[in-house]
GROMACS .gro file of C-alpha atoms in nm:
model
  411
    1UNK     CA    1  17.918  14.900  17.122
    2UNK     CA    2  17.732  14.541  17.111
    3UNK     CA    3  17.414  14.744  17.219
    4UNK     CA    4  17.399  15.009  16.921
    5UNK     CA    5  17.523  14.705  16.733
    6UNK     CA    6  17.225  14.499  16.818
    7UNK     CA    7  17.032  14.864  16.778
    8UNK     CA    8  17.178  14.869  16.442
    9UNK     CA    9  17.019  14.538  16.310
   10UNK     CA   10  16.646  14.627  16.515
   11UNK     CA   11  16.623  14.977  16.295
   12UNK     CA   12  16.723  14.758  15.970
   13UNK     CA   13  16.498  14.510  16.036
   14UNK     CA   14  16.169  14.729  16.117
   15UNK     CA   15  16.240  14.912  15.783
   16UNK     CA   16  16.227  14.582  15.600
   17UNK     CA   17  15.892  14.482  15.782
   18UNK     CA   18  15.771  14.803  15.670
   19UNK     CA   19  15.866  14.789  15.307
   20UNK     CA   20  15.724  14.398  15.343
   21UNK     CA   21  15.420  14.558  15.502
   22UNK     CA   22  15.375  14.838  15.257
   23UNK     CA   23  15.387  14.582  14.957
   24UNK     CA   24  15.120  14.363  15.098
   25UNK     CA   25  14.933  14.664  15.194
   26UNK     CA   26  14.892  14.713  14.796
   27UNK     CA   27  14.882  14.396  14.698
   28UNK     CA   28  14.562  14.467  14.506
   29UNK     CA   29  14.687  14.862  14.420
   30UNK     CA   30  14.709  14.909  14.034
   31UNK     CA   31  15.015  14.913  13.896
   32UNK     CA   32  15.179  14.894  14.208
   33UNK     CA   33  15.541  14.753  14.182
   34UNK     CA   34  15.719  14.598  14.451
   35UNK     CA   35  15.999  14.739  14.675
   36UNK     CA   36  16.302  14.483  14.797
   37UNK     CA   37  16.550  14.637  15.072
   38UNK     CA   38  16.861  14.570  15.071
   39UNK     CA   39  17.127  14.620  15.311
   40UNK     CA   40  17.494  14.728  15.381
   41UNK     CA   41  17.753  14.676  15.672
   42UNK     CA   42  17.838  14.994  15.873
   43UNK     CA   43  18.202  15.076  15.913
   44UNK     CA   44  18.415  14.854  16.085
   45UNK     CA   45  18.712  14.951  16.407
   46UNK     CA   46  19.014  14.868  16.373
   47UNK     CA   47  19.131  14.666  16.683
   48UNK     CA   48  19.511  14.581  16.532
   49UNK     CA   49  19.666  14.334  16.349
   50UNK     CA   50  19.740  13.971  16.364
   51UNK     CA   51  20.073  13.848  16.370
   52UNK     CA   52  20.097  13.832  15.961
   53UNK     CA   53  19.968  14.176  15.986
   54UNK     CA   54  19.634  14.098  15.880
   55UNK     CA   55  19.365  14.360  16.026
   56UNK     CA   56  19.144  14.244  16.299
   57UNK     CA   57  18.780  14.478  16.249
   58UNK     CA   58  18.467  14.447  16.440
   59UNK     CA   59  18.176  14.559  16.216
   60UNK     CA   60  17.964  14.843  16.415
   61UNK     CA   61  17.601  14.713  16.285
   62UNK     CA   62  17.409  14.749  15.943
   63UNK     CA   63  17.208  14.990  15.774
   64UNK     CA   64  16.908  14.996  15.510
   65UNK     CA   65  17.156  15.085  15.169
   66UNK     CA   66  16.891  15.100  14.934
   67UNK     CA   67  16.502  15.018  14.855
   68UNK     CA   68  16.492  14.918  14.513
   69UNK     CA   69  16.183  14.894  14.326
   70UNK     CA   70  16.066  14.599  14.071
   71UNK     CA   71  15.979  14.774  13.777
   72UNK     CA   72  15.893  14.480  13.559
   73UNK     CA   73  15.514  14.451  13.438
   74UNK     CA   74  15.217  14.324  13.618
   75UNK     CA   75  14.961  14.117  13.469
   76UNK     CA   76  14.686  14.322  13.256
   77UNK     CA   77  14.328  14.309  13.325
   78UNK     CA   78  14.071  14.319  13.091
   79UNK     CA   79  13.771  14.582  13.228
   80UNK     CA   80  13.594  14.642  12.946
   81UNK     CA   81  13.621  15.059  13.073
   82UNK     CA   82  13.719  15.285  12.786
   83UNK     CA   83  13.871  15.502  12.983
   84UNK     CA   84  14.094  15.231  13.206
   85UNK     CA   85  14.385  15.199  12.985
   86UNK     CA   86  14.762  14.996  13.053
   87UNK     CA   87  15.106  14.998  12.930
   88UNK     CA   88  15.243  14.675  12.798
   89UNK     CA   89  15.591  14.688  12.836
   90UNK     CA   90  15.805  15.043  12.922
   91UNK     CA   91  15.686  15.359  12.984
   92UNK     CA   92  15.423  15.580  13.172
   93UNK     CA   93  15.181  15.813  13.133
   94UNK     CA   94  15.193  16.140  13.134
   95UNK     CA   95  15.012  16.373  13.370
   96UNK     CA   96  14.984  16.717  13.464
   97UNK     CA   97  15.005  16.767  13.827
   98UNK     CA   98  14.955  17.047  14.020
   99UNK     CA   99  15.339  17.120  14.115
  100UNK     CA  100  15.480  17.018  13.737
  101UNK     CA  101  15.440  16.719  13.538
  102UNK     CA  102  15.415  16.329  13.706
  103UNK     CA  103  15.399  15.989  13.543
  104UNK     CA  104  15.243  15.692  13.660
  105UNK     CA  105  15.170  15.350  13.523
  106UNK     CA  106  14.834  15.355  13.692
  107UNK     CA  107  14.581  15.359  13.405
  108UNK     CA  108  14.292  15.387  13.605
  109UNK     CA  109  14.172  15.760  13.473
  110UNK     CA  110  13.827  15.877  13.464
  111UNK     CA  111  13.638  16.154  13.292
  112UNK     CA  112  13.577  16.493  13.448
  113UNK     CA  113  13.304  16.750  13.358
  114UNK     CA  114  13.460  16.934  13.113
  115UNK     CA  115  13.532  16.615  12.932
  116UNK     CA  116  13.907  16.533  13.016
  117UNK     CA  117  14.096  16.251  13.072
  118UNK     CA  118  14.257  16.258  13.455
  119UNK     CA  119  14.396  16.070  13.703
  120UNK     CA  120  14.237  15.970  14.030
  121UNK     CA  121  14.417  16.227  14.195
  122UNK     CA  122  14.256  16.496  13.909
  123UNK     CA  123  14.576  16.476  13.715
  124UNK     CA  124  14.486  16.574  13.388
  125UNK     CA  125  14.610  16.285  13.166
  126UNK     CA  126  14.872  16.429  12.856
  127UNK     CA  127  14.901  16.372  12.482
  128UNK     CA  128  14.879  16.552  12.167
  129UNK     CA  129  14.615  16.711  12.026
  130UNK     CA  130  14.440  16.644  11.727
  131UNK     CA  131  14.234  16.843  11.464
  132UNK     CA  132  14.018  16.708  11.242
  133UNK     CA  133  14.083  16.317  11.303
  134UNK     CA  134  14.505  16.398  11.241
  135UNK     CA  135  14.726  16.374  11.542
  136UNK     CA  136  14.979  16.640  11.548
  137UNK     CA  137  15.300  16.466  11.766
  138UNK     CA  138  15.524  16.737  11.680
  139UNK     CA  139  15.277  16.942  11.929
  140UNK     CA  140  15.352  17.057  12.322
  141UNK     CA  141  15.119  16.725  12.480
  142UNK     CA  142  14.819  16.892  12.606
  143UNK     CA  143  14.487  16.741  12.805
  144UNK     CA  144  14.263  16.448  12.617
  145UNK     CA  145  13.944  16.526  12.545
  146UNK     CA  146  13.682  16.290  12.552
  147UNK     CA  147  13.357  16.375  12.592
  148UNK     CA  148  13.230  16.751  12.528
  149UNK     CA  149  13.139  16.929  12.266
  150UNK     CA  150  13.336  16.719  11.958
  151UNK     CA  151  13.142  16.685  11.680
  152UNK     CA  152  13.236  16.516  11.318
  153UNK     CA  153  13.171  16.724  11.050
  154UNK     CA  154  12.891  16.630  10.775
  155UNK     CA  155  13.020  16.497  10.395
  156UNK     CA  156  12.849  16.586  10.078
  157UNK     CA  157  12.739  16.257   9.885
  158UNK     CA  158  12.979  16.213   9.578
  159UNK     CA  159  12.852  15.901   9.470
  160UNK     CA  160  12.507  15.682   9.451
  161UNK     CA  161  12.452  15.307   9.404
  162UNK     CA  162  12.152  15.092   9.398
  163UNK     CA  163  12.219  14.730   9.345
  164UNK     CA  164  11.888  14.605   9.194
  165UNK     CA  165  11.661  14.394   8.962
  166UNK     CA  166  11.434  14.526   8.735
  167UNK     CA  167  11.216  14.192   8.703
  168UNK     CA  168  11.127  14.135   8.270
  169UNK     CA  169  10.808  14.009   8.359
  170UNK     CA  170  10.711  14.324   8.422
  171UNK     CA  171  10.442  14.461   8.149
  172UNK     CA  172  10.508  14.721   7.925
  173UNK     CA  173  10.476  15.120   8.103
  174UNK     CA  174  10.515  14.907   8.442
  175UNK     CA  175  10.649  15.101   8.687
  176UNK     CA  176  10.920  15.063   8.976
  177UNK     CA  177  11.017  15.302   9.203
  178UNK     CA  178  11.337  15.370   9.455
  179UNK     CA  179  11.434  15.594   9.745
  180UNK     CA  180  11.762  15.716   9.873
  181UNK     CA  181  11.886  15.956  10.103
  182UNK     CA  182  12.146  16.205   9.969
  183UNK     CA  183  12.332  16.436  10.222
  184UNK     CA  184  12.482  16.833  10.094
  185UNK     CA  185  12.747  17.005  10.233
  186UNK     CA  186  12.531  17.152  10.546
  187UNK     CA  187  12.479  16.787  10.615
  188UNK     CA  188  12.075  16.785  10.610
  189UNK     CA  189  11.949  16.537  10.349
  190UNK     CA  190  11.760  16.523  10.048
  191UNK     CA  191  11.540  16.213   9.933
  192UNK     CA  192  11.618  16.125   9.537
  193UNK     CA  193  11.382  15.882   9.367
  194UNK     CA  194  11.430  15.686   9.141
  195UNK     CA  195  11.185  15.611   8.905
  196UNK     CA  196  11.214  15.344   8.607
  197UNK     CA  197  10.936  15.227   8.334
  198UNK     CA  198  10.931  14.920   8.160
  199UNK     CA  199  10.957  15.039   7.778
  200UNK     CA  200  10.935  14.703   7.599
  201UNK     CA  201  11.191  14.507   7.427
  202UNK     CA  202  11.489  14.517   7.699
  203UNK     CA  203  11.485  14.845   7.732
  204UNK     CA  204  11.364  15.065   8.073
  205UNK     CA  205  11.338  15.455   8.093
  206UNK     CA  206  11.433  15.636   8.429
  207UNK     CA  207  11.405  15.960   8.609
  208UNK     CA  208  11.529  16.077   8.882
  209UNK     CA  209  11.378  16.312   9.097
  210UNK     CA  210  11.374  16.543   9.416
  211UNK     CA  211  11.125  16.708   9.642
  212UNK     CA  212  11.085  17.060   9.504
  213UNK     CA  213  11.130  17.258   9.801
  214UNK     CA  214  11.427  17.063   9.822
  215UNK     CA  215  11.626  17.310   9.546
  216UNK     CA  216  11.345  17.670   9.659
  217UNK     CA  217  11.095  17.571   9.403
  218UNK     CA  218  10.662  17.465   9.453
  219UNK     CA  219  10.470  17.170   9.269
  220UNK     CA  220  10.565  16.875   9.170
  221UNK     CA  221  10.926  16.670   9.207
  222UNK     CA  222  11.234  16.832   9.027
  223UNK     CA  223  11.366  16.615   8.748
  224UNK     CA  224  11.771  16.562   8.852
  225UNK     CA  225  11.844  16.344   8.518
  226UNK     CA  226  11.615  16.081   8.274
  227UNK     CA  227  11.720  15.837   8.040
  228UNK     CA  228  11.725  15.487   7.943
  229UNK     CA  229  11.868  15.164   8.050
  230UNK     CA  230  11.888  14.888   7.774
  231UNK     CA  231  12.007  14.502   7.842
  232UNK     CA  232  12.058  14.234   7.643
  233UNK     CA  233  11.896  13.889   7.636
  234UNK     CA  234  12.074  13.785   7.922
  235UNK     CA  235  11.949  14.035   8.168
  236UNK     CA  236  12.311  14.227   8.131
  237UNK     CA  237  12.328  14.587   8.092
  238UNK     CA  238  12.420  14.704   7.790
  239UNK     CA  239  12.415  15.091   7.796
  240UNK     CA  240  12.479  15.341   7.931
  241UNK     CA  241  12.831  15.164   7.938
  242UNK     CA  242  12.970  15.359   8.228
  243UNK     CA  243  12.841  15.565   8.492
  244UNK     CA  244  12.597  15.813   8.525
  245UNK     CA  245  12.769  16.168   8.576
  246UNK     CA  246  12.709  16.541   8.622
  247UNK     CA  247  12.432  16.491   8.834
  248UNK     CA  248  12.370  16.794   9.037
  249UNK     CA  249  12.121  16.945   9.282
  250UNK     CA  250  12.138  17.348   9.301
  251UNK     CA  251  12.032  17.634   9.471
  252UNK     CA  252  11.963  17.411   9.772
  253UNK     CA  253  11.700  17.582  10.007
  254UNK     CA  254  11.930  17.528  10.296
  255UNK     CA  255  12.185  17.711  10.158
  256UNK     CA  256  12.426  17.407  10.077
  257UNK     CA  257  12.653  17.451   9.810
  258UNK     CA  258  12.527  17.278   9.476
  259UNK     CA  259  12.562  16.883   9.528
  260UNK     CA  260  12.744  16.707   9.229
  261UNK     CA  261  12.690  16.336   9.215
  262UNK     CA  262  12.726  16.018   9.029
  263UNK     CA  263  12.491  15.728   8.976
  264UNK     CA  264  12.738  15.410   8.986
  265UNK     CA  265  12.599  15.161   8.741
  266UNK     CA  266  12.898  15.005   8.771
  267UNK     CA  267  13.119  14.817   9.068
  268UNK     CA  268  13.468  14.706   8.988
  269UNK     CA  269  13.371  14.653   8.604
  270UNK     CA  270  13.052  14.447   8.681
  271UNK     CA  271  12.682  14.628   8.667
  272UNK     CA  272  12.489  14.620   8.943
  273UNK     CA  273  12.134  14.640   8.765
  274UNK     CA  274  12.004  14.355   8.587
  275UNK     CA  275  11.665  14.275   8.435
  276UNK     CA  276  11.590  13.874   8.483
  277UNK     CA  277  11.271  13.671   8.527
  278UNK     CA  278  11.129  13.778   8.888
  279UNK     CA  279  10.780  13.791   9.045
  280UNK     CA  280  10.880  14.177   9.086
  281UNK     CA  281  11.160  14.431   9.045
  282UNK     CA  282  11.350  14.459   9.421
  283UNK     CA  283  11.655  14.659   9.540
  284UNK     CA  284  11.892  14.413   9.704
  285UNK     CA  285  12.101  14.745   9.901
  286UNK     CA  286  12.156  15.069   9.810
  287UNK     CA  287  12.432  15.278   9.923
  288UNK     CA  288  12.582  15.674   9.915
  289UNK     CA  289  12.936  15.849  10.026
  290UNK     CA  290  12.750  16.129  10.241
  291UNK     CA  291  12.598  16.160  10.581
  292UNK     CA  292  12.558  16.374  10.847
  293UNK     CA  293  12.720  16.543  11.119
  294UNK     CA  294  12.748  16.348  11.455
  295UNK     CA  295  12.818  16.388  11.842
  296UNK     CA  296  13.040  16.176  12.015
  297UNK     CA  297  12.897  15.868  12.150
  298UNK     CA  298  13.190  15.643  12.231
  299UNK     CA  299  13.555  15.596  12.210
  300UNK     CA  300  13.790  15.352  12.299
  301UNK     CA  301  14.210  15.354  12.298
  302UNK     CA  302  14.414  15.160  11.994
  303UNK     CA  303  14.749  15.027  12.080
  304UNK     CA  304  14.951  15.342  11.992
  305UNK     CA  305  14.805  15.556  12.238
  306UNK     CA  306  14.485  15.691  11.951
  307UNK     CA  307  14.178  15.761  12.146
  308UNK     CA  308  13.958  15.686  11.834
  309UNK     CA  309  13.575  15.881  11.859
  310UNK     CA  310  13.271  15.700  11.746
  311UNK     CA  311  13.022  15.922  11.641
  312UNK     CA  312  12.681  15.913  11.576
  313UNK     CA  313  12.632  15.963  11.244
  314UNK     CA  314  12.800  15.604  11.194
  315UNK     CA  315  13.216  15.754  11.142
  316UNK     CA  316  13.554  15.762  11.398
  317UNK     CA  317  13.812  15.961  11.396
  318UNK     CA  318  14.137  16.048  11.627
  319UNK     CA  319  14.012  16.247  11.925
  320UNK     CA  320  14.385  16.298  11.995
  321UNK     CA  321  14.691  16.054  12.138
  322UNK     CA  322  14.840  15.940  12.491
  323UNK     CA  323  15.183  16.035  12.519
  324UNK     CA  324  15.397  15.827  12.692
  325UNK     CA  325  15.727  15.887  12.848
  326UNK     CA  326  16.038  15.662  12.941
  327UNK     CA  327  16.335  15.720  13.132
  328UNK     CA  328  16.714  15.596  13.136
  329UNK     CA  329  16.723  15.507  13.504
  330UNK     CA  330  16.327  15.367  13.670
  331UNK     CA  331  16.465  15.310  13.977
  332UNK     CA  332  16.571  15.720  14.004
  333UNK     CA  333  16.184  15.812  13.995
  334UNK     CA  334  16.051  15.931  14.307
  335UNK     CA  335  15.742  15.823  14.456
  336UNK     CA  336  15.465  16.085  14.545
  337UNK     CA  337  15.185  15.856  14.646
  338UNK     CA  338  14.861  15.808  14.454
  339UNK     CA  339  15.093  15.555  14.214
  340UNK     CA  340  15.277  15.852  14.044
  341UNK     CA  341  15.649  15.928  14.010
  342UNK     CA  342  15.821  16.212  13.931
  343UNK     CA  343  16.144  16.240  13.758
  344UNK     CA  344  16.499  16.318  13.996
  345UNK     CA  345  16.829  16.366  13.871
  346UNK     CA  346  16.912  16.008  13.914
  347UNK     CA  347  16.629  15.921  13.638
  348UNK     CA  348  16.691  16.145  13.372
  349UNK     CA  349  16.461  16.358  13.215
  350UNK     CA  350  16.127  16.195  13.059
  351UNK     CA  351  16.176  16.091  12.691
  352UNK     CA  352  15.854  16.190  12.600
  353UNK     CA  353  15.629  16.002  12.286
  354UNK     CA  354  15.409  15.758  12.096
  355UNK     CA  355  15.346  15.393  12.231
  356UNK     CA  356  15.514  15.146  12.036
  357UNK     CA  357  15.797  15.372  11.945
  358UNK     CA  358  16.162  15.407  12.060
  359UNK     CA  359  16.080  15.136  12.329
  360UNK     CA  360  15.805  15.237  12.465
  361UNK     CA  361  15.547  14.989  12.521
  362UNK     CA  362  15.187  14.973  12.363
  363UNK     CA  363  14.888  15.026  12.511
  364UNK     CA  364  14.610  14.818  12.587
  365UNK     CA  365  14.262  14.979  12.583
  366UNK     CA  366  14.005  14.871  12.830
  367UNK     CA  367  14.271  14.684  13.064
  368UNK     CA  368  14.442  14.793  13.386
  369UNK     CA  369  14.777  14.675  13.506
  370UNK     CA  370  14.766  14.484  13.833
  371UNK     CA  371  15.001  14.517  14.088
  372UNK     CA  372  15.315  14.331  14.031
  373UNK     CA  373  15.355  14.195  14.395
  374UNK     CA  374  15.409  13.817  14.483
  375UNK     CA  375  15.201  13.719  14.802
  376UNK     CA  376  15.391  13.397  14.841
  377UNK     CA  377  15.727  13.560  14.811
  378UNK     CA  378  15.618  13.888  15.050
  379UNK     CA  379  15.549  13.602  15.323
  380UNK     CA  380  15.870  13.449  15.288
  381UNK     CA  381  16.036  13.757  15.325
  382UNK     CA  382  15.843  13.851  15.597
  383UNK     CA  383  15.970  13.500  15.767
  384UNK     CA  384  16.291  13.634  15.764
  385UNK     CA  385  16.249  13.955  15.869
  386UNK     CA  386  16.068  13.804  16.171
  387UNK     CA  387  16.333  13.620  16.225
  388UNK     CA  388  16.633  13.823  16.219
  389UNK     CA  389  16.445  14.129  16.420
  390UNK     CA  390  16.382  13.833  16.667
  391UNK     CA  391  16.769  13.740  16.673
  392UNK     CA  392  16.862  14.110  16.724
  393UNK     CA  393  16.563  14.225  17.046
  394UNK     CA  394  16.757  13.882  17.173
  395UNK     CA  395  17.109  13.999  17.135
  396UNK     CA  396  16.986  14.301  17.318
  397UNK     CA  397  16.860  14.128  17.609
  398UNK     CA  398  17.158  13.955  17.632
  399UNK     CA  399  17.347  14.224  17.610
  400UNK     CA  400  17.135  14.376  17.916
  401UNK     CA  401  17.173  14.102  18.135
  402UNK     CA  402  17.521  14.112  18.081
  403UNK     CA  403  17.515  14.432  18.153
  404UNK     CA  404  17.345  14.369  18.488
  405UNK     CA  405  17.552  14.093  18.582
  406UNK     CA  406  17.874  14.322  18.559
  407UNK     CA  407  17.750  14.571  18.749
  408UNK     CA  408  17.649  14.340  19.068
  409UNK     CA  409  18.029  14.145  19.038
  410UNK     CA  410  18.140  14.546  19.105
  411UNK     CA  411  17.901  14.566  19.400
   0.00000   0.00000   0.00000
């Protein structure tokens, strides 16, 4: 009995090496967490009773009762990688494996050729979809997309601004001209310029014009709109008093829909034209509502799980969201390798969501979660183990000799 005893004690304490082992092993693994084993007393025989009647036992060894994992979160990483992403605080990611759903805290995903998100085992990373920059989280998660074929969709201009000086030095039937790209609903643009003349006493006439094959007509620029702009002594515009409407370019030769416009004289109650003393009239900036359609160029990940697009035509919008999930019992998770879990009976089903909801963590783009392991600790442990595998191969020899020593008292 001392033998399997001693036996006993040898298994346990090769397991912990191994678990010691396996943590060093990925000391550098992302996300990795640590594993701790703990152990239990076997059953005990019952060789009688004392004289109060207290049992005498003899334990029969120990056994590995449980490996328990440290779930708590490693230190974050900052890579600078859109696509490496971490969890700060609870949760993991969703994936689609090939045998049913896994999660894993390893944020380490890459992009494949058709564009998606995945793991490094080709997981395809979940979350839900969205359509037209608006996530949908009441949707079945599906794959992120990320590269491909998204494209942002071209705006009509709705408004135009030029934020200039029309200099009063300038003689009488002196001219100044401006230029300014308009977009229509196809997204292809249209160059408006404006042209103003210096009518004498404060007052300046303007026209506005466009490229005739612009709207399907030959010849000379299309008049949009004329009119005059009068200021005071001051340089101050006087009238118009409010901004120029109804401006309109139809029958586009593209095919665009008719694009309605405004000239804002105006910005928050103040003009933005003057006429002062200058050497010459100048546009400080000039600005419109519309542009055109775009391709994807980048992305990166906010902190509720939004992959926002950056597109090339200057605008972002939701490409979709990471879901994360979170269960009632980490430890129950089973490990499959690769740094994903899957869910058991002793974890519960995944809670599946936002970041930054219900207890889920948030996210932090461009970072990766390191592994949580503790060299210094690891070594310690593995110390002990040493030690107490060292006490039990001893026991055995003992045990051995005894053994021997026995057997040549019966010879």
């Amino acid at each position: 009995m001392s033998l399997s005893t001693s036996l006993s004690g040898l298994d346990a304490a090769s397991e912990q090496l191994s678990v010691i082992g396996n943590n060093l092993a990925n000391l550098n693994t992302t996300a990795f967490k640590d594993q701790t084993t703990n152990f239990s007393d076997l059953f005990y025989q019952q060789l009688g009773s004392t004289g109060s009647g207290s049992p005498i036992q003899v334990g029969v060894g120990v056994r590995v009762g449980s490996v328990s994992s440290n779930m708590t979160q490693g230190s974050l990483q900052t890579t600078g990688v859109a696509s490496d992403v971490a969890i700060q605080g609870d949760g993991y990611f969703v994936l689609q494996g090939a045998a049913g759903p896994e999660y894993t805290r390893a944020g380490n995903f890459q992009v494949n050729a058709t564009g998606q998100l995945i793991a490094t085992d080709g997981s395809v990373v979940l979350g839900y979809p969205a359509a037209n920059g608006v996530v949908n989280t009441n949707a079945a998660p599906v794959g992120m997309a990320v590269a491909g074929g998204t494209v942002s969709p071209p705006n009509s201009t709705t408004t135009v601004s030029l934020t200039m000086n029309l200099s009063s030095s300038t003689p009488t039937n002196g001219t100044f001209s401006q230029s300014i790209s308009v977009y229509d609903s196809l997204g292809d643009h249209h160059t408006l310029t404006y042209n103003f003349t210096n009518n004498g006493g404060n007052s300046w006439g303007y026209s506005v014009t466009v490229p005739a094959t612009d709207v399907g007509q030959t010849g000379n620029p299309v008049e949009v709109t004329k009119g005059t702009l009068t200021f005071d002594s001051n340089g101050n515009l006087t009238a118009p008093t409010g901004n120029v409407t109804g401006l309109s370019l139809p029958k586009l030769a593209d095919g665009a829909s008719t694009l309605n416009f405004q000239w804002n004289l105006f910005q928050n109650g103040s003009p933005v034209v003057t006429q002062v003393a200058t050497p010459l009239s100048a546009t400080a900036s000039t600005s419109q509502d519309g542009y055109a359609s775009g391709s994807l160029s980048s992305y990166n990940v906010l902190a509720d799980g939004t992959i926002e697009g950056v597109f090339s035509n200057g605008q972002s919008q939701a490409l979709g969201q990471i879901a994360v999930a979170s269960f009632a019992n980490n430890q129950g998770l089973q490990r499959e390798g690769g740094g994903n879990y899957i869910a058991t009976l002793a974890s519960g089903a995944a809670d599946i969501g936002a970041a930054g909801t219900a207890g889920r963590g948030t996210i932090a783009g461009g970072s990766l979660e390191l592994s949580n392991v503790d060299i210094a600790t690891e070594f310690s442990n593995l110390i002990l183990a040493e030690r107490g595998y060292d006490a039990d191969a001893k026991a055995i020899t003992s045990d051995q000799q005894i053994g021997q020593q026995t057997l040549q008292m019966l010879q």
